[in-house]
Amino acid sequence: MSAFALALAMQAAALPALRGRVVPPYPSGWESRSGVCVPEGEDVCARAVATLDRDGHAQAVLAEAKAGMAGAEARWRITDLAAVPAPQAGQTLALGTCERDGRADPGIVALVDGSGRASETHWPAVRWALRLDRASGRFVALDPGEVRCLNEGYGL
């Protein structure tokens, strides 16, 4: 097992057991600070990919299926979760803005490298990329070399 895979496995072991749970609320000390709807058929937000954050940093990504509403707040059933590798200098987590082989897919999440690329419209995925498989509700690993994500700060 590579050092990268070992570090990711150790990080995953420290995550709360959320698969099958309806959120929010999240376990104490955890929150979700970012997410994106993933369409399925006519339902533009049947599924979602969201971050699971602690101390202001994404520790994991969540695959979610719509579970209803509680007043004005959406509820989500967690169908999968995956630890996010610690970003290296210049790297950031992208979700909802990625494409694979030129096809946009809001179910892709990846670490991207924007170092020295402020003038580029897209940034390449590096080290790690996942895609939400709509049929199973689980994340599947992608070759980061096949993924690029929108530079959301382009032109600013």
GROMACS .gro file of C-alpha atoms in nm, residues 87-95 97-102 108-130 142-152 154:
model
   50
   87PRO     CA    1  -0.443   1.933  -0.006
   88GLN     CA    2  -0.084   2.021  -0.086
   89ALA     CA    3   0.026   2.378  -0.162
   90GLY     CA    4  -0.183   2.527  -0.444
   91GLN     CA    5  -0.443   2.251  -0.433
   92THR     CA    6  -0.810   2.292  -0.355
   93LEU     CA    7  -1.118   2.072  -0.345
   94ALA     CA    8  -1.356   2.111  -0.640
   95LEU     CA    9  -1.710   1.980  -0.651
   97THR     CA   10  -1.762   2.204  -1.155
   98CYS     CA   11  -1.570   1.909  -1.299
   99GLU     CA   12  -1.570   1.723  -1.626
  100ARG     CA   13  -1.432   1.393  -1.745
  101ASP     CA   14  -1.326   1.343  -2.105
  102GLY     CA   15  -1.488   1.680  -2.189
  108ILE     CA   16  -1.741   1.448  -0.973
  109VAL     CA   17  -1.527   1.573  -0.687
  110ALA     CA   18  -1.150   1.619  -0.717
  111LEU     CA   19  -0.840   1.784  -0.580
  112VAL     CA   20  -0.727   2.039  -0.837
  113ASP     CA   21  -0.402   2.228  -0.878
  114GLY     CA   22  -0.434   2.600  -0.946
  115SER     CA   23  -0.068   2.687  -0.885
  116GLY     CA   24   0.036   2.943  -1.144
  117ARG     CA   25  -0.286   2.883  -1.338
  118ALA     CA   26  -0.499   3.188  -1.248
  119SER     CA   27  -0.544   3.273  -1.618
  120GLU     CA   28  -0.667   2.923  -1.713
  121THR     CA   29  -1.039   2.845  -1.736
  122HIS     CA   30  -0.993   2.488  -1.604
  123TRP     CA   31  -0.754   2.328  -1.359
  124PRO     CA   32  -0.632   1.969  -1.376
  125ALA     CA   33  -0.727   1.717  -1.111
  126VAL     CA   34  -0.430   1.583  -0.917
  127ARG     CA   35  -0.380   1.278  -0.695
  128TRP     CA   36  -0.751   1.211  -0.630
  129ALA     CA   37  -1.088   1.219  -0.806
  130LEU     CA   38  -1.422   1.047  -0.741
  142LEU     CA   39  -1.150   0.806  -1.131
  143ASP     CA   40  -0.813   0.852  -1.293
  144PRO     CA   41  -0.732   1.215  -1.202
  145GLY     CA   42  -0.561   1.253  -1.540
  146GLU     CA   43  -0.905   1.229  -1.705
  147VAL     CA   44  -1.059   1.507  -1.494
  148ARG     CA   45  -1.044   1.883  -1.502
  149CYS     CA   46  -1.251   2.137  -1.310
  150LEU     CA   47  -1.362   2.492  -1.370
  151ASN     CA   48  -1.143   2.766  -1.226
  152GLU     CA   49  -1.424   2.945  -1.041
  154TYR     CA   50  -1.125   3.287  -1.369
   0.00000   0.00000   0.00000
